[in-house]
Tab-separated table of C-alpha atoms in Angstrom:
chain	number	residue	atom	x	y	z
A	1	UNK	CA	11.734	23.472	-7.024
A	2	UNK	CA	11.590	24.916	-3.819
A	3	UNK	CA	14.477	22.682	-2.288
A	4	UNK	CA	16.561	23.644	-5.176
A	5	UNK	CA	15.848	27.562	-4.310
A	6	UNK	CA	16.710	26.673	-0.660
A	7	UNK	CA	19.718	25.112	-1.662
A	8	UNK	CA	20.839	28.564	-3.212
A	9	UNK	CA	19.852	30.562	-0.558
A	10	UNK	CA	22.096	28.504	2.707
A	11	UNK	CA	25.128	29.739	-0.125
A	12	UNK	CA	25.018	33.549	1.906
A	13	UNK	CA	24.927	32.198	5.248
A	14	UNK	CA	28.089	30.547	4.885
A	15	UNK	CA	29.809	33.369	2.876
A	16	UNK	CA	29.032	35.330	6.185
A	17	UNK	CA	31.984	32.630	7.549
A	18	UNK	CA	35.843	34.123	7.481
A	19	UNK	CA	38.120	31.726	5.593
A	20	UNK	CA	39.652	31.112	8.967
A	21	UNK	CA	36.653	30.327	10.638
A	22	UNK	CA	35.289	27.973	7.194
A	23	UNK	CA	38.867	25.956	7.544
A	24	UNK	CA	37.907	25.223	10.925
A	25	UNK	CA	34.709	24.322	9.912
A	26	UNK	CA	35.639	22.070	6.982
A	27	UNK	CA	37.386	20.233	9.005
A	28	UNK	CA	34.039	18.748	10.547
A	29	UNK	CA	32.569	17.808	6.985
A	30	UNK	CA	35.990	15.387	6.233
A	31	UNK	CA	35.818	13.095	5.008
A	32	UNK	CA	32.268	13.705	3.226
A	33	UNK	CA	32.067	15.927	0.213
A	34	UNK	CA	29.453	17.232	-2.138
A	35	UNK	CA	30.688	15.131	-5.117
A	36	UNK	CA	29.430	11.972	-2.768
A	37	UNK	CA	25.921	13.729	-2.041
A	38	UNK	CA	23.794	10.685	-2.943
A	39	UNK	CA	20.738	12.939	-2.577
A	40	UNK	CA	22.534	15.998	-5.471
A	41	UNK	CA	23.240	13.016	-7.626
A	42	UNK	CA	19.691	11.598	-7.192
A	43	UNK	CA	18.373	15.034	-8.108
A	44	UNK	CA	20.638	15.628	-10.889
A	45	UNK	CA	19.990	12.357	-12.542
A	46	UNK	CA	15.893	12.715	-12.008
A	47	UNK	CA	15.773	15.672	-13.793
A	48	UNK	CA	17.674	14.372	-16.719
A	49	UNK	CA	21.691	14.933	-16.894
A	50	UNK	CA	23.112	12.543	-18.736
A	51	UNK	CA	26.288	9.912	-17.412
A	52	UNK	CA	27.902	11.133	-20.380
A	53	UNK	CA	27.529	14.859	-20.126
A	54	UNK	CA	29.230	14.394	-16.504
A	55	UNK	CA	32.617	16.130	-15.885
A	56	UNK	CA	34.958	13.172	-15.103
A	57	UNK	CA	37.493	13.447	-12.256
A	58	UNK	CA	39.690	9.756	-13.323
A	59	UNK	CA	36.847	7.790	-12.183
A	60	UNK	CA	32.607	7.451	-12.779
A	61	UNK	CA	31.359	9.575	-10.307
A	62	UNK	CA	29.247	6.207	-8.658
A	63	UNK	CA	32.423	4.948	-7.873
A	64	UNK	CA	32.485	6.889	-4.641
A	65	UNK	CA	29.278	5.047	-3.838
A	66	UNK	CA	30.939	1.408	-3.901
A	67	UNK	CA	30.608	0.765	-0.150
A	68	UNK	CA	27.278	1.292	0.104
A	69	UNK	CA	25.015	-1.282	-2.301
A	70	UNK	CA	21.859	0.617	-1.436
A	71	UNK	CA	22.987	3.570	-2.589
A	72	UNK	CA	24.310	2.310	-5.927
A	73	UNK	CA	21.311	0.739	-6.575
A	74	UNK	CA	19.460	3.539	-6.052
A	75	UNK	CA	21.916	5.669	-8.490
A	76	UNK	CA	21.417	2.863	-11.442
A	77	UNK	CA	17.549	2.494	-10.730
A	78	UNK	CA	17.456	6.695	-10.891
A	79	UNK	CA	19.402	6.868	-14.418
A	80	UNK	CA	17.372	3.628	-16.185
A	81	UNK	CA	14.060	5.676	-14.679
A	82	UNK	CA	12.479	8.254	-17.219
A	83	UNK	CA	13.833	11.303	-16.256
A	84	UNK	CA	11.514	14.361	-16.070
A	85	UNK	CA	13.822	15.433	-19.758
A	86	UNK	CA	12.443	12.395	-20.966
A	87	UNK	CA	9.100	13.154	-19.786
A	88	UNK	CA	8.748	16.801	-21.334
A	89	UNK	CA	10.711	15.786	-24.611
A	90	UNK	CA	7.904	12.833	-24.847
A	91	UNK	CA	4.801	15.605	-24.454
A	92	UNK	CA	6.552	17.590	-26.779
A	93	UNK	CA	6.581	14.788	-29.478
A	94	UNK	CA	3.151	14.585	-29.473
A	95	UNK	CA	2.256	18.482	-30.470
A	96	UNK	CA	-0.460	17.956	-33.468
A	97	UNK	CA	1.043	19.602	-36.554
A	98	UNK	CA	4.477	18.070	-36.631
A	99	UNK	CA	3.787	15.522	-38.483
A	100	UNK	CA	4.337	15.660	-42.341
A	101	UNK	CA	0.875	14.089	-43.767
A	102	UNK	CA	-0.590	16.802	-41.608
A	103	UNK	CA	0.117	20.508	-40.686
A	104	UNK	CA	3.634	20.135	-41.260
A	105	UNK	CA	4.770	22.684	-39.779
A	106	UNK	CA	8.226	22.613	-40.334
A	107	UNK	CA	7.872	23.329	-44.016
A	108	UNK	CA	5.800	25.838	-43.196
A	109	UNK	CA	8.040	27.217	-40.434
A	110	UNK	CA	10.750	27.078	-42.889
A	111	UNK	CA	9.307	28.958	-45.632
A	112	UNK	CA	8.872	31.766	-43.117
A	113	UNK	CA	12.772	31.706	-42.150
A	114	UNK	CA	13.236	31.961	-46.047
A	115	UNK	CA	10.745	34.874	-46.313
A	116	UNK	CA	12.161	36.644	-43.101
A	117	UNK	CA	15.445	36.281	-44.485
A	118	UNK	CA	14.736	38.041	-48.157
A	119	UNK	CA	13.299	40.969	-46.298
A	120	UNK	CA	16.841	41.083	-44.423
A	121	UNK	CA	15.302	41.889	-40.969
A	122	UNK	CA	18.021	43.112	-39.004
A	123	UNK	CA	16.538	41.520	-35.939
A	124	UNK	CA	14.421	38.732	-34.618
A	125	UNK	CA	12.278	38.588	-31.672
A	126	UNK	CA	14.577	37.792	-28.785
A	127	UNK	CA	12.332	37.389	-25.618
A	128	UNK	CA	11.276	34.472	-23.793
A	129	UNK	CA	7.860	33.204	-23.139
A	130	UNK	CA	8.120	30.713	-20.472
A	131	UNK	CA	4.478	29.377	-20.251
A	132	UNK	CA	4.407	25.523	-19.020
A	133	UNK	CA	7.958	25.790	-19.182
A	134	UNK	CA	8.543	28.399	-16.598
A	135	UNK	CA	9.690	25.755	-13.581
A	136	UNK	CA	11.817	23.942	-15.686
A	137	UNK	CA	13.564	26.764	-16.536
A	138	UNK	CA	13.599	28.235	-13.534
A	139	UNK	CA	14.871	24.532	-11.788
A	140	UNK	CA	17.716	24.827	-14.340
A	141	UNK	CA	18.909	28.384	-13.091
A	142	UNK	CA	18.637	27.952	-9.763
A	143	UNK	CA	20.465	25.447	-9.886
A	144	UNK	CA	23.104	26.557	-12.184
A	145	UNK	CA	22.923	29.785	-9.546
A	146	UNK	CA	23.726	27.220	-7.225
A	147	UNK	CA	26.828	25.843	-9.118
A	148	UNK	CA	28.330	29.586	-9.532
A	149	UNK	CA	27.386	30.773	-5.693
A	150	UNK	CA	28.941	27.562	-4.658
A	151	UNK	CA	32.025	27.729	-6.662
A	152	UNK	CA	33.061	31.282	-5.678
A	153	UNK	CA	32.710	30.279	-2.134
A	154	UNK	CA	35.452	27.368	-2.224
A	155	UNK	CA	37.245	29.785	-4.358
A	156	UNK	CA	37.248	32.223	-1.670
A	157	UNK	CA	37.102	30.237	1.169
A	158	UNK	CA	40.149	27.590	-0.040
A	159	UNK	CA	41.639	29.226	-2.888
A	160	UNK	CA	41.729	27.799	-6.066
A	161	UNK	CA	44.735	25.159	-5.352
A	162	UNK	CA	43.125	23.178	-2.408
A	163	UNK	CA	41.984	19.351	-2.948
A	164	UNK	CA	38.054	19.011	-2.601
A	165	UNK	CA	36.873	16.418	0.534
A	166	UNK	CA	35.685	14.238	-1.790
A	167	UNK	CA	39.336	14.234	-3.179
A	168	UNK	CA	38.525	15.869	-6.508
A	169	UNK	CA	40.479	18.972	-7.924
A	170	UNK	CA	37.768	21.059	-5.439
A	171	UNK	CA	37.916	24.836	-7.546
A	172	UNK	CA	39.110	23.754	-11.038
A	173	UNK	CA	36.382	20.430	-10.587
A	174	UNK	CA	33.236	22.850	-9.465
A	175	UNK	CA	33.999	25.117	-11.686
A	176	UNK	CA	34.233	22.689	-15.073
A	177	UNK	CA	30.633	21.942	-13.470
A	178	UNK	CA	29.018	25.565	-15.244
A	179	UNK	CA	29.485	24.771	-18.303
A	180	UNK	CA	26.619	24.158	-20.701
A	181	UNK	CA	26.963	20.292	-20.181
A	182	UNK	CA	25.207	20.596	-16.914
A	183	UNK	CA	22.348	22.482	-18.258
A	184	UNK	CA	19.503	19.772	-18.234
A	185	UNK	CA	16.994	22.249	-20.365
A	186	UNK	CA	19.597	23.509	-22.528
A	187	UNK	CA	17.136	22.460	-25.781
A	188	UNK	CA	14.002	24.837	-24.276
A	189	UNK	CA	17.036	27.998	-23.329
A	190	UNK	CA	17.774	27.560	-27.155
A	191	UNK	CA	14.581	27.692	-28.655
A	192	UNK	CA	14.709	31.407	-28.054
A	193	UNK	CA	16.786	31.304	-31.714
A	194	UNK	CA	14.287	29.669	-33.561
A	195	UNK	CA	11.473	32.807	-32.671
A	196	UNK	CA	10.689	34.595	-35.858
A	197	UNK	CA	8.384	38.304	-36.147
A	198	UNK	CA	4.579	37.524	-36.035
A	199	UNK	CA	4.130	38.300	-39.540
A	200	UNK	CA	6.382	35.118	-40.775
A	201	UNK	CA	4.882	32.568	-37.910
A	202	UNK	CA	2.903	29.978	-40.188
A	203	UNK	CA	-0.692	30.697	-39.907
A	204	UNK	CA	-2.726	27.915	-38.073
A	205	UNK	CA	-5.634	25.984	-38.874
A	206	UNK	CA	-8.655	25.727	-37.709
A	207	UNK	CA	-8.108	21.771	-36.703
A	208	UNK	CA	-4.871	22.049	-35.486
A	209	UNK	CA	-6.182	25.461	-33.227
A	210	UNK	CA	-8.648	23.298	-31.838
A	211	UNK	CA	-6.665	20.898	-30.852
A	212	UNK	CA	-4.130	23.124	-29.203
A	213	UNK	CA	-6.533	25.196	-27.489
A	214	UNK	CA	-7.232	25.393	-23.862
A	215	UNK	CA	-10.683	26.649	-24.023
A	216	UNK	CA	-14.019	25.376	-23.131
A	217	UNK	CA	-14.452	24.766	-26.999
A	218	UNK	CA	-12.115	21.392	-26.959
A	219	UNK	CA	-14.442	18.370	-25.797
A	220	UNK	CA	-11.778	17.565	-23.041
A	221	UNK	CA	-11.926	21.350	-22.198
A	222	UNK	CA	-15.642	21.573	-22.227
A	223	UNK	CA	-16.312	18.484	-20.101
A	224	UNK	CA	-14.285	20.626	-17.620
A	225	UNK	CA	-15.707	23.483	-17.761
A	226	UNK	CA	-19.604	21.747	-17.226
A	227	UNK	CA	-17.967	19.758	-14.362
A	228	UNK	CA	-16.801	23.044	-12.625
A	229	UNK	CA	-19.952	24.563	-13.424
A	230	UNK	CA	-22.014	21.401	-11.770
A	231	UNK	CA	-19.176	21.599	-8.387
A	232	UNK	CA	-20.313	25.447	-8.432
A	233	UNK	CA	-24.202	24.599	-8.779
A	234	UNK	CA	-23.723	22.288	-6.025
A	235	UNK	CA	-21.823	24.592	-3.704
A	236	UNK	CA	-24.442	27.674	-4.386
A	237	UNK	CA	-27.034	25.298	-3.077
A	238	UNK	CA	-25.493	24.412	0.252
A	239	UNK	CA	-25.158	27.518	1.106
């Protein structure tokens, strides 16, 4: 996360650069490019952005990687990996309640769609509540920040008709790159439409509140809760 913000950051020291001054400099970074960053790719693809979701520029963008086998390989091994998409869309499967012989709480959820709708609420609730979520998101828009900062710099820099390094369209390629496609946690930005008003949320049972909670009152939660209490015991008597 925090490489990600740096990334954004080193975006204002070179906009302090005169185009001039950045052609000069560019000039230094030839023949390399970002589009053959093994180490963007590697992060892109380990966080979950799919092959196919990838803007094409006539080729698959591991082609640029062909003379260096080590490098490929470590491309291939990083998109057959679970990504950490996979990962949270995994955890996410297993929330008690989704399941139709239990809870089922989409029924339930949409019965209180139906019920907000007949009551013609003009609107819904609209904010976000990031909780576990909150780095993922905020991975996702720094790095989309990242995108945009970079993509008004080449546009200012180079203009808008200049070839990238890395031979691509440079401008019109970078800036096909902000589109939702690239958005790895588009699913959790989107959720924000399926929020209804508290009085239409399905009501909870006891079970499934038990088994969501994050109090002392699960067993898994209790047993750590009496282990920090033993650590504390423990401390108190060493000092």
């Amino acid at each position: 996360m925090l490489s990600v913000q740096i990334l954004v950051d080193q975006v204002s020291i070179l906009e302090t650069m005169s185009p001039l001054d950045f052609m000069q400099f560019r000039d230094y970074l030839t023949p390399a490019s970002g589009f053959q960053s093994l180490q963007f790719r590697l992060m892109e693809n380990k966080l979950g952005l799919k092959s196919e979701h990838r803007v094409r520029y006539n080729q698959h963008y591991s082609n640029v990687f062909h003379s260096n086998s080590e490098h490929l390989v470590a491309l291939e091994l990083s998109e057959q990996e679970p990504s950490l998409l996979n990962l949270v869309e995994k955890w996410l499967e297993r929330t008690p309640g989704l399941e139709k012989d239990g809870f089922d709480f989409w029924t339930k959820y949409q019965r209180g769609v139906q019920q907000m709708l007949d009551k013609r609420k003009d609107s819904a609730l609209v904010r976000t509540d990031p909780y576990k979520f909150k780095l993922n998101f905020h991975t996702d828009c720094c790095t989309a920040k990242w995108r945009h900062n970079h993509v008004l710099m080449v546009q200012r820099m180079i203009g808008s008709q200049h070839l990238g390094t890395g031979g691509t369209s440079g401008y019109q390629y970078l800036r096909s790159t902000l589109s939702d496609r690239y958005k790895i946690f588009l699913d959790l930005f989107n959720v924000s439409s399926f929020l209804l008003p508290k009085q239409y949320i399905p009501v909870l049972s006891g079970t499934l509140k038990s088994q969501l909670s994050a109090t002392p009152h699960h067993p898994r939660n209790r047993e750590h809760a009496d282990s920090k209490k033993n650590c504390v015991k423990h401390l108190n008597g060493n000092l």
